[in-house]
Short mmCIF file of C-alpha atoms and ligand atoms in Angstrom, two decimals:
data_model
loop_
_atom_site.label_atom_id
_atom_site.label_comp_id
_atom_site.label_asym_id
_atom_site.label_seq_id
_atom_site.Cartn_x
_atom_site.Cartn_y
_atom_site.Cartn_z
CA MET A 1 93.17 119.56 42.40
CA ALA A 2 93.96 116.40 40.48
CA LYS A 3 94.34 113.37 42.75
CA PHE A 4 95.86 110.91 40.29
CA SER A 5 98.79 111.07 37.90
CA ASP A 6 99.09 109.67 34.39
CA SER A 7 100.59 106.42 35.70
CA ASP A 8 97.27 105.75 37.48
CA LEU A 9 95.37 105.76 34.16
CA ARG A 10 94.68 102.22 33.02
CA GLY A 11 92.04 99.53 32.85
CA VAL A 12 88.44 99.79 31.74
CA ILE A 13 87.34 103.41 31.39
CA PRO A 14 83.81 104.10 30.10
CA ALA A 15 83.51 107.08 27.77
CA LEU A 16 80.73 108.24 30.03
CA ILE A 17 77.30 108.80 28.49
CA THR A 18 75.55 112.05 29.37
CA PRO A 19 71.91 111.59 30.41
CA PHE A 20 69.43 114.18 29.15
CA ASP A 21 65.80 114.44 30.21
CA ALA A 22 62.91 114.11 27.74
CA GLN A 23 63.24 117.85 26.98
CA GLU A 24 66.95 117.41 26.18
CA ASN A 25 68.22 119.16 29.32
CA PHE A 26 71.29 117.77 31.09
CA ASP A 27 69.96 115.61 33.92
CA GLU A 28 72.16 115.90 36.97
CA LYS A 29 70.26 113.35 39.03
CA ARG A 30 70.49 110.68 36.34
CA MET A 31 74.16 111.54 35.76
CA ARG A 32 74.95 110.90 39.41
CA ALA A 33 73.05 107.59 39.36
CA VAL A 34 74.90 106.36 36.25
CA VAL A 35 78.26 107.29 37.78
CA GLU A 36 77.42 105.47 41.01
CA HIS A 37 76.33 102.40 39.08
CA LEU A 38 79.56 102.28 37.06
CA LEU A 39 81.72 102.71 40.15
CA SER A 40 79.85 99.87 41.83
CA LYS A 41 80.79 97.70 38.82
CA GLY A 42 84.47 98.38 39.41
CA VAL A 43 85.41 100.53 36.41
CA HIS A 44 88.92 101.96 36.68
CA GLY A 45 88.18 105.53 35.60
CA LEU A 46 85.78 107.70 33.59
CA TYR A 47 86.23 109.72 30.41
CA LEU A 48 83.90 112.74 30.26
CA THR A 49 82.15 114.68 27.47
CA GLY A 50 83.68 112.79 24.56
CA SER A 51 81.77 111.72 21.47
CA THR A 52 79.96 109.03 23.48
CA GLY A 53 79.09 111.73 26.03
CA GLU A 54 77.54 113.79 23.20
CA GLY A 55 80.05 116.51 24.05
CA PHE A 56 79.79 118.07 20.60
CA LEU A 57 76.05 118.53 21.07
CA MET A 58 76.55 120.60 24.22
CA THR A 59 77.55 124.19 24.83
CA PRO A 60 80.85 124.78 26.66
CA ASP A 61 78.90 125.80 29.76
CA GLU A 62 76.93 122.56 29.70
CA ARG A 63 80.12 120.56 29.29
CA LYS A 64 81.54 122.33 32.31
CA GLN A 65 78.44 121.48 34.30
CA VAL A 66 78.83 117.78 33.46
CA VAL A 67 82.46 117.88 34.63
CA GLU A 68 81.50 119.60 37.89
CA VAL A 69 78.76 117.09 38.67
CA VAL A 70 80.91 114.05 37.90
CA VAL A 71 83.93 115.32 39.84
CA ASP A 72 81.65 115.95 42.80
CA GLN A 73 79.99 112.55 42.58
CA VAL A 74 83.20 110.56 42.09
CA ALA A 75 84.98 112.42 44.91
CA GLY A 76 88.40 111.06 44.06
CA ARG A 77 87.48 107.37 43.92
CA VAL A 78 88.78 106.83 40.36
CA PRO A 79 90.78 108.97 37.91
CA LEU A 80 88.85 111.24 35.55
CA ILE A 81 89.83 112.25 32.03
CA SER A 82 88.00 115.20 30.54
CA HIS A 83 87.62 115.49 26.78
CA VAL A 84 87.98 119.16 25.84
CA GLY A 85 88.02 118.83 22.06
CA ALA A 86 86.38 121.53 19.97
CA ILE A 87 87.08 123.08 16.60
CA GLY A 88 88.57 126.19 18.16
CA THR A 89 91.68 126.19 20.36
CA LYS A 90 90.27 129.01 22.49
CA VAL A 91 87.19 126.98 23.44
CA SER A 92 89.32 123.92 24.27
CA ILE A 93 91.70 125.93 26.43
CA ASP A 94 88.79 127.40 28.35
CA LEU A 95 87.38 123.88 28.93
CA ALA A 96 90.84 122.59 29.88
CA LYS A 97 91.43 125.31 32.47
CA HIS A 98 87.99 124.74 33.92
CA ALA A 99 88.55 120.97 34.06
CA GLU A 100 91.86 121.47 35.88
CA LYS A 101 90.32 123.86 38.39
CA THR A 102 87.40 121.49 38.97
CA GLY A 103 89.71 118.59 39.78
CA VAL A 104 89.95 116.17 36.84
CA ASP A 105 93.17 114.21 36.49
CA ALA A 106 93.85 114.35 32.76
CA LEU A 107 92.72 115.97 29.53
CA SER A 108 92.00 114.48 26.16
CA SER A 109 91.06 115.95 22.82
CA VAL A 110 90.23 114.95 19.28
CA PRO A 111 92.15 116.93 16.69
CA PRO A 112 90.28 120.02 15.44
CA PHE A 113 87.87 118.73 12.82
CA TYR A 114 85.51 119.68 9.96
CA TRP A 115 88.13 121.79 8.13
CA LYS A 116 91.23 120.02 6.94
CA PHE A 117 93.76 121.70 9.20
CA SER A 118 97.45 121.34 8.31
CA ASP A 119 99.70 119.05 10.34
CA ASP A 120 101.34 122.11 11.91
CA SER A 121 97.97 123.59 12.90
CA VAL A 122 96.97 120.33 14.60
CA TYR A 123 100.35 120.19 16.37
CA ASN A 124 99.87 123.79 17.56
CA TYR A 125 96.36 122.95 18.75
CA TYR A 126 97.66 120.16 21.00
CA ASN A 127 100.64 122.20 22.09
CA ASP A 128 98.53 125.23 23.06
CA ILE A 129 95.96 123.22 25.04
CA THR A 130 98.57 121.09 26.76
CA GLN A 131 100.63 124.13 27.79
CA SER A 132 97.53 125.84 29.21
CA THR A 133 97.33 123.49 32.24
CA ALA A 134 99.56 121.19 34.27
CA LEU A 135 97.42 118.15 33.43
CA PRO A 136 98.56 115.25 31.25
CA MET A 137 97.05 115.17 27.74
CA ILE A 138 95.77 112.04 26.01
CA VAL A 139 95.58 112.67 22.26
CA TYR A 140 92.49 111.14 20.66
CA ASN A 141 92.96 109.36 17.39
CA ILE A 142 89.57 108.70 15.79
CA ALA A 143 88.45 108.45 12.18
CA LEU A 144 85.37 110.63 12.82
CA ALA A 145 87.61 113.63 13.50
CA GLY A 146 90.35 112.69 11.04
CA LEU A 147 92.87 110.08 12.08
CA VAL A 148 96.30 111.31 13.04
CA GLY A 149 98.99 108.99 11.70
CA PHE A 150 101.80 107.31 13.58
CA GLU A 151 104.32 110.02 12.67
CA GLN A 152 101.96 112.71 13.93
CA VAL A 153 101.37 110.94 17.23
CA LYS A 154 105.14 110.62 17.52
CA ARG A 155 105.50 114.35 16.94
CA PHE A 156 102.79 115.18 19.51
CA SER A 157 104.56 112.96 22.03
CA THR A 158 107.45 115.45 22.03
CA ILE A 159 105.13 118.07 23.58
CA GLU A 160 105.74 118.19 27.30
CA GLY A 161 102.57 116.96 28.97
CA VAL A 162 101.36 114.74 26.13
CA LYS A 163 101.32 111.39 27.92
CA GLY A 164 99.38 109.07 25.67
CA VAL A 165 96.83 108.39 23.01
CA LYS A 166 93.30 107.07 22.87
CA TYR A 167 93.62 104.98 19.80
CA THR A 168 90.29 104.36 18.05
CA ALA A 169 91.86 102.91 14.94
CA THR A 170 92.17 99.31 13.93
CA ALA A 171 95.83 98.97 12.89
CA HIS A 172 96.75 97.53 16.26
CA PHE A 173 100.35 96.75 15.35
CA GLU A 174 100.83 100.50 15.78
CA ILE A 175 100.09 100.14 19.49
CA MET A 176 103.10 97.86 19.80
CA ARG A 177 105.14 100.23 17.69
CA MET A 178 104.20 103.21 19.83
CA LYS A 179 105.25 101.38 22.96
CA GLU A 180 108.55 100.47 21.32
CA GLU A 181 109.34 103.85 19.83
CA LEU A 182 107.76 106.27 22.30
CA GLY A 183 108.54 104.32 25.46
CA ASP A 184 106.58 101.93 27.57
CA ASP A 185 105.18 104.72 29.73
CA PHE A 186 103.55 106.46 26.75
CA LEU A 187 99.97 105.42 27.48
CA VAL A 188 97.84 103.79 24.83
CA PHE A 189 94.11 103.24 25.28
CA SER A 190 92.38 101.01 22.80
CA GLY A 191 89.21 102.71 21.57
CA CYS A 192 87.38 100.08 19.47
CA ASP A 193 85.27 98.17 21.96
CA GLU A 194 84.86 95.32 19.48
CA MET A 195 88.68 94.98 19.43
CA ALA A 196 89.41 95.34 23.14
CA MET A 197 91.14 91.98 23.36
CA SER A 198 93.29 92.77 20.36
CA GLY A 199 94.25 96.22 21.66
CA LEU A 200 95.24 94.86 25.06
CA SER A 201 97.14 91.94 23.50
CA PHE A 202 99.19 94.41 21.49
CA GLY A 203 100.15 96.25 24.66
CA ALA A 204 97.44 98.83 25.34
CA ASP A 205 97.28 100.01 28.96
CA GLY A 206 93.52 100.14 28.98
CA LEU A 207 90.26 100.64 27.15
CA ILE A 208 88.19 103.78 26.68
CA GLY A 209 84.86 103.42 24.88
CA SER A 210 81.09 103.46 24.73
CA PHE A 211 80.01 99.94 25.63
CA TYR A 212 81.88 99.99 28.95
CA ASN A 213 78.88 102.05 30.15
CA LEU A 214 76.60 99.10 29.48
CA MET A 215 78.58 95.93 30.15
CA PRO A 216 81.76 96.81 32.03
CA GLU A 217 81.77 93.34 33.58
CA LEU A 218 82.64 91.71 30.23
CA PHE A 219 85.51 94.09 29.57
CA ILE A 220 86.88 93.93 33.10
CA SER A 221 87.01 90.14 32.54
CA ILE A 222 88.86 90.69 29.25
CA TYR A 223 91.30 93.09 30.91
CA GLU A 224 91.99 90.67 33.76
CA ALA A 225 92.19 87.68 31.40
CA ILE A 226 94.80 89.34 29.19
CA LYS A 227 96.80 90.32 32.27
CA SER A 228 96.85 86.69 33.38
CA ASN A 229 97.49 85.38 29.86
CA ASP A 230 94.15 83.62 29.60
CA LEU A 231 93.52 84.20 25.89
CA LYS A 232 90.73 81.65 25.75
CA LEU A 233 88.68 83.46 28.34
CA ALA A 234 89.40 86.86 26.76
CA GLU A 235 88.23 85.56 23.40
CA LYS A 236 85.05 84.10 24.87
CA LYS A 237 84.15 87.41 26.53
CA GLN A 238 85.01 89.41 23.41
CA ARG A 239 82.74 87.19 21.32
CA GLU A 240 79.93 87.75 23.81
CA ALA A 241 80.46 91.50 23.81
CA ASN A 242 80.62 91.64 20.02
CA ALA A 243 77.31 89.87 19.55
CA ILE A 244 75.75 92.75 21.47
CA ILE A 245 77.85 95.51 19.88
CA MET A 246 77.15 94.28 16.33
CA TYR A 247 73.42 94.38 17.03
CA ALA A 248 73.45 97.76 18.80
CA THR A 249 75.63 99.59 16.28
CA GLN A 250 73.11 98.94 13.51
CA GLN A 251 71.01 101.60 15.20
CA ASN A 252 71.80 104.56 17.46
CA HIS A 253 73.86 102.62 19.96
CA LEU A 254 74.09 105.56 22.35
CA ALA A 255 70.31 105.50 22.80
CA ILE A 256 70.35 101.71 23.10
CA ILE A 257 72.99 101.92 25.84
CA LYS A 258 70.85 104.45 27.71
CA HIS A 259 67.64 102.49 27.27
CA ALA A 260 69.29 99.21 28.31
CA LEU A 261 70.70 100.80 31.46
CA THR A 262 67.21 102.07 32.21
CA TRP A 263 65.80 98.54 31.80
CA MET A 264 68.28 97.49 34.49
CA GLY A 265 66.95 100.12 36.87
CA VAL A 266 69.68 102.73 36.21
CA ASP A 267 67.69 105.49 34.54
CA ALA A 268 70.10 106.92 31.97
CA GLY A 269 67.63 109.25 30.24
CA PHE A 270 67.72 110.17 26.58
CA CYS A 271 70.00 111.32 23.77
CA ARG A 272 70.01 114.77 22.30
CA ASN A 273 68.77 115.51 18.80
CA PRO A 274 69.65 114.76 16.09
CA PHE A 275 70.44 111.39 17.72
CA PRO A 276 67.17 109.45 17.87
CA ASN A 277 65.69 107.82 20.97
CA TYR A 278 63.40 104.82 20.71
CA SER A 279 59.73 104.54 21.63
CA ARG A 280 58.44 102.02 24.14
CA ALA A 281 57.22 99.81 21.29
CA GLU A 282 60.61 99.98 19.57
CA GLN A 283 62.30 99.13 22.85
CA GLU A 284 60.11 96.05 23.23
CA VAL A 285 61.33 94.87 19.81
CA MET A 286 64.92 95.44 20.96
CA LYS A 287 64.33 93.49 24.14
CA THR A 288 63.06 90.56 22.10
CA SER A 289 66.15 90.73 19.88
CA PHE A 290 68.43 90.86 22.92
CA ARG A 291 66.68 87.85 24.44
CA MET A 292 67.26 85.96 21.19
CA LEU A 293 70.92 86.99 21.13
CA LYS A 294 71.26 85.85 24.71
CA GLU A 295 69.90 82.44 23.81
CA LYS A 296 71.80 82.06 20.55
CA HIS A 297 75.22 83.02 21.97
CA ARG A 298 74.58 81.68 25.49
CA LEU A 299 75.26 85.07 27.08
CA THR A 300 74.79 84.04 30.67
CA ASP A 301 77.04 86.60 32.40
CA VAL A 302 75.79 89.89 30.98
CA ASP A 303 74.02 91.84 33.68
CA PHE A 304 71.65 93.85 31.51
CA LEU A 305 70.53 90.72 29.64
CA ASN A 306 69.93 88.90 32.89
CA ALA A 307 67.73 91.80 33.99
CA LEU A 308 65.48 91.51 30.91
O1 LIG B 1 86.21 105.32 20.84
C1 LIG B 1 83.94 104.82 20.44
N1 LIG B 1 84.00 105.23 19.09
C2 LIG B 1 83.18 106.15 18.58
C3 LIG B 1 85.08 105.25 21.22
O2 LIG B 1 82.41 106.79 19.27
C4 LIG B 1 83.25 106.35 17.11
C5 LIG B 1 83.83 103.30 20.51
O3 LIG B 1 83.63 102.97 21.85
C6 LIG B 1 82.69 102.79 19.65
O4 LIG B 1 81.48 103.40 20.02
C7 LIG B 1 82.50 101.28 19.77
C8 LIG B 1 81.41 100.77 18.85
O5 LIG B 1 81.81 100.82 17.52
O6 LIG B 1 83.70 100.64 19.51
#
Protein backbone atom coordinates (compact mmCIF):
# COMPACT_ATOMS: atom_id res chain seq x y z
CA MET A 1 0.00 0.00 0.00
CA ALA A 2 1.11 3.54 -0.75
CA LYS A 3 2.12 5.44 2.39
CA PHE A 4 2.31 8.96 0.97
CA SER A 5 -0.05 11.08 -1.09
CA ASP A 6 0.75 13.45 -3.94
CA SER A 7 1.00 16.41 -1.55
CA ASP A 8 4.01 14.69 0.06
CA LEU A 9 5.94 14.74 -3.23
CA ARG A 10 8.44 17.58 -3.25
CA GLY A 11 12.09 18.43 -2.78
CA VAL A 12 15.14 16.72 -4.21
CA ILE A 13 14.27 13.38 -5.78
CA PRO A 14 17.06 11.43 -7.51
CA ALA A 15 16.02 9.62 -10.69
CA LEU A 16 17.59 6.55 -9.15
CA ILE A 17 20.38 4.84 -11.07
CA THR A 18 20.13 1.06 -11.41
CA PRO A 19 23.38 -0.76 -10.58
CA PHE A 20 24.29 -3.70 -12.80
CA ASP A 21 27.16 -6.10 -12.19
CA ALA A 22 30.03 -6.55 -14.66
CA GLN A 23 27.92 -9.14 -16.54
CA GLU A 24 25.05 -6.63 -16.84
CA ASN A 25 22.77 -8.36 -14.33
CA PHE A 26 20.69 -6.24 -11.95
CA ASP A 27 22.66 -6.07 -8.71
CA GLU A 28 20.34 -6.13 -5.73
CA LYS A 29 23.07 -5.71 -3.14
CA ARG A 30 24.49 -2.61 -4.82
CA MET A 31 20.97 -1.24 -5.33
CA ARG A 32 20.27 -1.47 -1.61
CA ALA A 33 23.59 0.22 -0.77
CA VAL A 34 22.94 3.13 -3.16
CA VAL A 35 19.44 3.63 -1.73
CA GLU A 36 20.78 3.63 1.83
CA HIS A 37 23.47 6.14 0.88
CA LEU A 38 20.95 8.52 -0.71
CA LEU A 39 18.60 8.32 2.24
CA SER A 40 21.49 9.10 4.57
CA LYS A 41 22.08 12.26 2.50
CA GLY A 42 18.53 13.42 3.15
CA VAL A 43 16.91 13.13 -0.29
CA HIS A 44 13.16 13.69 -0.19
CA GLY A 45 12.07 10.79 -2.40
CA LEU A 46 13.20 8.46 -5.19
CA TYR A 47 12.09 8.07 -8.80
CA LEU A 48 12.56 4.51 -10.09
CA THR A 49 13.32 2.94 -13.48
CA GLY A 50 13.26 6.14 -15.51
CA SER A 51 15.73 6.99 -18.25
CA THR A 52 18.46 7.58 -15.66
CA GLY A 53 17.59 4.18 -14.17
CA GLU A 54 18.13 2.62 -17.62
CA GLY A 55 14.51 1.47 -17.48
CA PHE A 56 14.27 1.17 -21.24
CA LEU A 57 17.19 -1.27 -21.26
CA MET A 58 15.41 -3.65 -18.90
CA THR A 59 12.66 -6.20 -19.38
CA PRO A 60 9.36 -5.55 -17.56
CA ASP A 61 10.22 -8.34 -15.11
CA GLU A 62 13.56 -6.73 -14.30
CA ARG A 63 11.89 -3.38 -13.79
CA LYS A 64 9.48 -5.01 -11.38
CA GLN A 65 12.37 -6.54 -9.49
CA VAL A 66 14.01 -3.11 -9.08
CA VAL A 67 10.75 -1.71 -7.71
CA GLU A 68 10.38 -4.60 -5.26
CA VAL A 69 13.93 -4.24 -3.95
CA VAL A 70 13.72 -0.47 -3.54
CA VAL A 71 10.30 -0.54 -1.85
CA ASP A 72 11.65 -3.14 0.56
CA GLN A 73 14.82 -1.20 1.28
CA VAL A 74 13.14 2.19 1.72
CA ALA A 75 10.40 0.73 3.94
CA GLY A 76 8.25 3.84 3.87
CA ARG A 77 10.94 6.36 4.82
CA VAL A 78 10.44 8.57 1.74
CA PRO A 79 7.87 8.65 -1.09
CA LEU A 80 8.59 6.59 -4.20
CA ILE A 81 7.57 7.38 -7.76
CA SER A 82 7.77 4.55 -10.26
CA HIS A 83 8.30 5.31 -13.93
CA VAL A 84 6.22 2.85 -15.95
CA GLY A 85 6.71 4.32 -19.42
CA ALA A 86 6.93 1.97 -22.38
CA ILE A 87 5.86 2.15 -26.00
CA GLY A 88 2.85 -0.06 -25.39
CA THR A 89 -0.01 0.84 -23.05
CA LYS A 90 -0.45 -2.80 -22.04
CA VAL A 91 3.13 -3.06 -20.76
CA SER A 92 2.79 0.22 -18.84
CA ILE A 93 -0.48 -0.84 -17.23
CA ASP A 94 1.08 -4.11 -16.12
CA LEU A 95 4.02 -2.20 -14.58
CA ALA A 96 1.63 0.31 -12.98
CA LYS A 97 -0.50 -2.38 -11.35
CA HIS A 98 2.59 -4.14 -10.08
CA ALA A 99 4.02 -0.88 -8.71
CA GLU A 100 0.77 -0.15 -6.88
CA LYS A 101 0.62 -3.64 -5.39
CA THR A 102 4.27 -3.42 -4.33
CA GLY A 103 3.70 -0.17 -2.45
CA VAL A 104 5.01 2.80 -4.45
CA ASP A 105 3.29 6.14 -3.89
CA ALA A 106 2.99 7.54 -7.40
CA LEU A 107 3.44 6.68 -11.06
CA SER A 108 5.14 8.55 -13.83
CA SER A 109 5.50 7.94 -17.53
CA VAL A 110 7.06 9.42 -20.63
CA PRO A 111 4.66 9.64 -23.55
CA PRO A 112 4.80 6.60 -25.86
CA PHE A 113 7.77 7.21 -28.13
CA TYR A 114 9.56 6.14 -31.34
CA TRP A 115 6.43 6.38 -33.51
CA LYS A 116 4.80 9.75 -33.82
CA PHE A 117 1.56 8.99 -32.00
CA SER A 118 -1.33 11.45 -32.41
CA ASP A 119 -2.27 13.79 -29.58
CA ASP A 120 -5.38 11.70 -28.93
CA SER A 121 -3.36 8.49 -28.75
CA VAL A 122 -1.00 10.05 -26.19
CA TYR A 123 -3.98 11.33 -24.19
CA ASN A 124 -5.52 7.84 -24.25
CA TYR A 125 -2.21 6.33 -23.15
CA TYR A 126 -2.11 8.53 -20.03
CA ASN A 127 -5.80 8.08 -19.40
CA ASP A 128 -5.64 4.27 -19.61
CA ILE A 129 -2.61 3.94 -17.33
CA THR A 130 -3.91 6.45 -14.81
CA GLN A 131 -7.32 4.75 -14.62
CA SER A 132 -5.68 1.35 -14.08
CA THR A 133 -4.60 2.17 -10.50
CA ALA A 134 -5.52 4.52 -7.66
CA LEU A 135 -2.06 6.11 -7.67
CA PRO A 136 -1.35 9.70 -8.72
CA MET A 137 0.31 10.09 -12.14
CA ILE A 138 3.17 12.48 -12.89
CA VAL A 139 3.37 13.06 -16.64
CA TYR A 140 6.95 13.19 -17.93
CA ASN A 141 7.76 15.89 -20.42
CA ILE A 142 11.15 15.17 -22.00
CA ALA A 143 12.58 15.93 -25.44
CA LEU A 144 14.03 12.41 -25.77
CA ALA A 145 10.53 10.95 -25.89
CA GLY A 146 8.90 13.87 -27.69
CA LEU A 147 7.97 16.93 -25.67
CA VAL A 148 4.33 17.40 -24.86
CA GLY A 149 3.34 21.05 -25.18
CA PHE A 150 1.62 23.25 -22.63
CA GLU A 151 -1.84 22.66 -24.14
CA GLN A 152 -1.31 18.90 -24.00
CA VAL A 153 -0.22 18.98 -20.37
CA LYS A 154 -3.30 21.08 -19.68
CA ARG A 155 -5.47 18.46 -21.38
CA PHE A 156 -3.82 15.60 -19.44
CA SER A 157 -4.44 17.49 -16.20
CA THR A 158 -8.17 16.98 -16.75
CA ILE A 159 -7.67 13.21 -16.31
CA GLU A 160 -8.61 12.27 -12.78
CA GLY A 161 -5.43 11.10 -11.08
CA VAL A 162 -3.00 13.15 -13.16
CA LYS A 163 -1.42 15.25 -10.42
CA GLY A 164 1.63 16.81 -11.97
CA VAL A 165 4.42 16.88 -14.48
CA LYS A 166 8.12 16.17 -14.49
CA TYR A 167 9.20 18.98 -16.70
CA THR A 168 12.53 18.31 -18.44
CA ALA A 169 12.22 21.25 -20.79
CA THR A 170 13.90 24.60 -20.58
CA ALA A 171 11.04 27.07 -21.14
CA HIS A 172 10.66 27.65 -17.43
CA PHE A 173 8.07 30.39 -17.74
CA GLU A 174 5.71 27.51 -18.47
CA ILE A 175 6.17 26.25 -14.92
CA MET A 176 4.74 29.52 -13.66
CA ARG A 177 1.98 29.33 -16.22
CA MET A 178 1.05 25.80 -15.22
CA LYS A 179 0.80 26.82 -11.60
CA GLU A 180 -1.40 29.75 -12.58
CA GLU A 181 -3.66 27.91 -15.00
CA LEU A 182 -3.78 24.40 -13.56
CA GLY A 183 -3.76 25.37 -9.90
CA ASP A 184 -1.06 25.61 -7.31
CA ASP A 185 -1.49 21.99 -6.26
CA PHE A 186 -0.70 20.70 -9.77
CA LEU A 187 2.82 19.46 -9.05
CA VAL A 188 5.73 20.51 -11.22
CA PHE A 189 9.16 18.90 -10.93
CA SER A 190 12.01 20.57 -12.72
CA GLY A 191 13.96 17.97 -14.68
CA CYS A 192 17.07 19.80 -15.99
CA ASP A 193 19.61 19.47 -13.20
CA GLU A 194 21.65 22.30 -14.68
CA MET A 195 18.56 24.56 -14.30
CA ALA A 196 17.40 23.48 -10.84
CA MET A 197 17.61 26.98 -9.43
CA SER A 198 15.66 28.39 -12.34
CA GLY A 199 12.96 25.71 -12.12
CA LEU A 200 12.48 26.25 -8.39
CA SER A 201 12.49 30.04 -8.79
CA PHE A 202 9.67 29.74 -11.29
CA GLY A 203 7.61 27.78 -8.80
CA ALA A 204 8.55 24.11 -9.20
CA ASP A 205 7.74 21.95 -6.16
CA GLY A 206 10.88 19.91 -6.51
CA LEU A 207 13.59 18.41 -8.66
CA ILE A 208 13.80 15.00 -10.28
CA GLY A 209 17.00 14.14 -12.14
CA SER A 210 20.22 12.22 -12.62
CA PHE A 211 22.85 14.20 -10.74
CA TYR A 212 20.92 14.08 -7.46
CA ASN A 213 22.31 10.53 -7.23
CA LEU A 214 25.83 11.93 -7.12
CA MET A 215 25.69 15.26 -5.32
CA PRO A 216 22.35 15.60 -3.55
CA GLU A 217 23.96 17.89 -0.98
CA LEU A 218 24.37 20.69 -3.57
CA PHE A 219 20.77 20.47 -4.70
CA ILE A 220 19.34 20.19 -1.20
CA SER A 221 21.21 23.46 -0.52
CA ILE A 222 19.67 25.00 -3.65
CA TYR A 223 16.20 23.81 -2.64
CA GLU A 224 16.57 25.21 0.88
CA ALA A 225 18.15 28.44 -0.38
CA ILE A 226 15.28 29.14 -2.78
CA LYS A 227 12.78 28.42 -0.01
CA SER A 228 14.48 31.00 2.19
CA ASN A 229 14.94 33.48 -0.67
CA ASP A 230 18.72 33.26 -0.64
CA LEU A 231 19.31 33.63 -4.37
CA LYS A 232 23.01 34.28 -3.93
CA LEU A 233 23.59 30.97 -2.23
CA ALA A 234 21.39 29.12 -4.74
CA GLU A 235 23.38 30.61 -7.60
CA LYS A 236 26.70 29.69 -6.02
CA LYS A 237 25.62 26.07 -5.57
CA GLN A 238 24.16 25.88 -9.08
CA ARG A 239 27.43 27.15 -10.55
CA GLU A 240 29.31 24.48 -8.61
CA ALA A 241 26.95 21.75 -9.75
CA ASN A 242 27.10 22.91 -13.36
CA ALA A 243 30.88 22.78 -13.52
CA ILE A 244 30.56 19.07 -12.74
CA ILE A 245 27.51 18.45 -14.95
CA MET A 246 29.07 20.17 -17.97
CA TYR A 247 32.14 17.97 -17.66
CA ALA A 248 30.22 14.73 -17.06
CA THR A 249 27.66 15.17 -19.83
CA GLN A 250 30.41 15.27 -22.45
CA GLN A 251 30.69 11.53 -21.87
CA ASN A 252 28.29 8.86 -20.60
CA HIS A 253 27.28 10.69 -17.46
CA LEU A 254 25.36 7.71 -16.11
CA ALA A 255 28.58 5.67 -15.98
CA ILE A 256 30.44 8.64 -14.50
CA ILE A 257 27.82 8.96 -11.75
CA LYS A 258 28.18 5.25 -10.97
CA HIS A 259 31.97 5.31 -11.03
CA ALA A 260 32.13 8.45 -8.87
CA LEU A 261 29.81 6.92 -6.28
CA THR A 262 32.08 3.88 -6.27
CA TRP A 263 35.13 6.11 -5.66
CA MET A 264 33.28 7.38 -2.57
CA GLY A 265 32.85 3.85 -1.27
CA VAL A 266 29.25 3.36 -2.49
CA ASP A 267 29.70 0.66 -5.11
CA ALA A 268 27.16 1.56 -7.79
CA GLY A 269 28.25 -1.03 -10.36
CA PHE A 270 28.05 -0.57 -14.11
CA CYS A 271 25.78 0.56 -16.93
CA ARG A 272 24.14 -1.73 -19.42
CA ASN A 273 25.16 -1.87 -23.06
CA PRO A 274 25.05 0.03 -25.31
CA PHE A 275 25.94 2.62 -22.64
CA PRO A 276 29.71 2.46 -22.15
CA ASN A 277 31.51 2.02 -18.83
CA TYR A 278 35.03 3.34 -18.32
CA SER A 279 38.21 1.39 -17.67
CA ARG A 280 40.37 1.96 -14.61
CA ALA A 281 42.81 3.99 -16.71
CA GLU A 282 39.99 6.13 -18.10
CA GLN A 283 38.66 6.65 -14.59
CA GLU A 284 42.07 7.87 -13.44
CA VAL A 285 41.96 10.51 -16.20
CA MET A 286 38.49 11.53 -14.99
CA LYS A 287 39.68 11.79 -11.42
CA THR A 288 42.46 14.13 -12.53
CA SER A 289 39.94 16.27 -14.42
CA PHE A 290 37.64 16.38 -11.40
CA ARG A 291 40.53 17.42 -9.15
CA MET A 292 41.30 20.24 -11.58
CA LEU A 293 37.66 21.32 -11.65
CA LYS A 294 37.61 21.28 -7.87
CA GLU A 295 40.59 23.59 -7.77
CA LYS A 296 39.47 25.89 -10.56
CA HIS A 297 35.93 26.42 -9.24
CA ARG A 298 36.83 26.07 -5.54
CA LEU A 299 34.36 23.21 -5.06
CA THR A 300 34.95 22.67 -1.38
CA ASP A 301 31.56 21.23 -0.37
CA VAL A 302 31.08 18.40 -2.86
CA ASP A 303 31.34 15.09 -1.07
CA PHE A 304 32.55 12.95 -3.96
CA LEU A 305 35.28 15.47 -4.82
CA ASN A 306 36.41 15.59 -1.23
CA ALA A 307 36.71 11.80 -1.29
CA LEU A 308 39.07 11.85 -4.30
O1 LIG B 1 15.26 14.58 -16.45
C1 LIG B 1 17.50 13.94 -16.85
N1 LIG B 1 17.37 14.07 -18.26
C2 LIG B 1 17.65 13.07 -19.10
C3 LIG B 1 16.23 13.93 -16.16
O2 LIG B 1 17.91 11.95 -18.72
C4 LIG B 1 17.63 13.40 -20.54
C5 LIG B 1 18.36 15.07 -16.32
O3 LIG B 1 18.57 14.82 -14.96
C6 LIG B 1 19.68 15.17 -17.07
O4 LIG B 1 20.37 13.95 -17.01
C7 LIG B 1 20.60 16.24 -16.49
C8 LIG B 1 21.88 16.38 -17.29
O5 LIG B 1 21.63 16.96 -18.52
O6 LIG B 1 19.92 17.45 -16.43
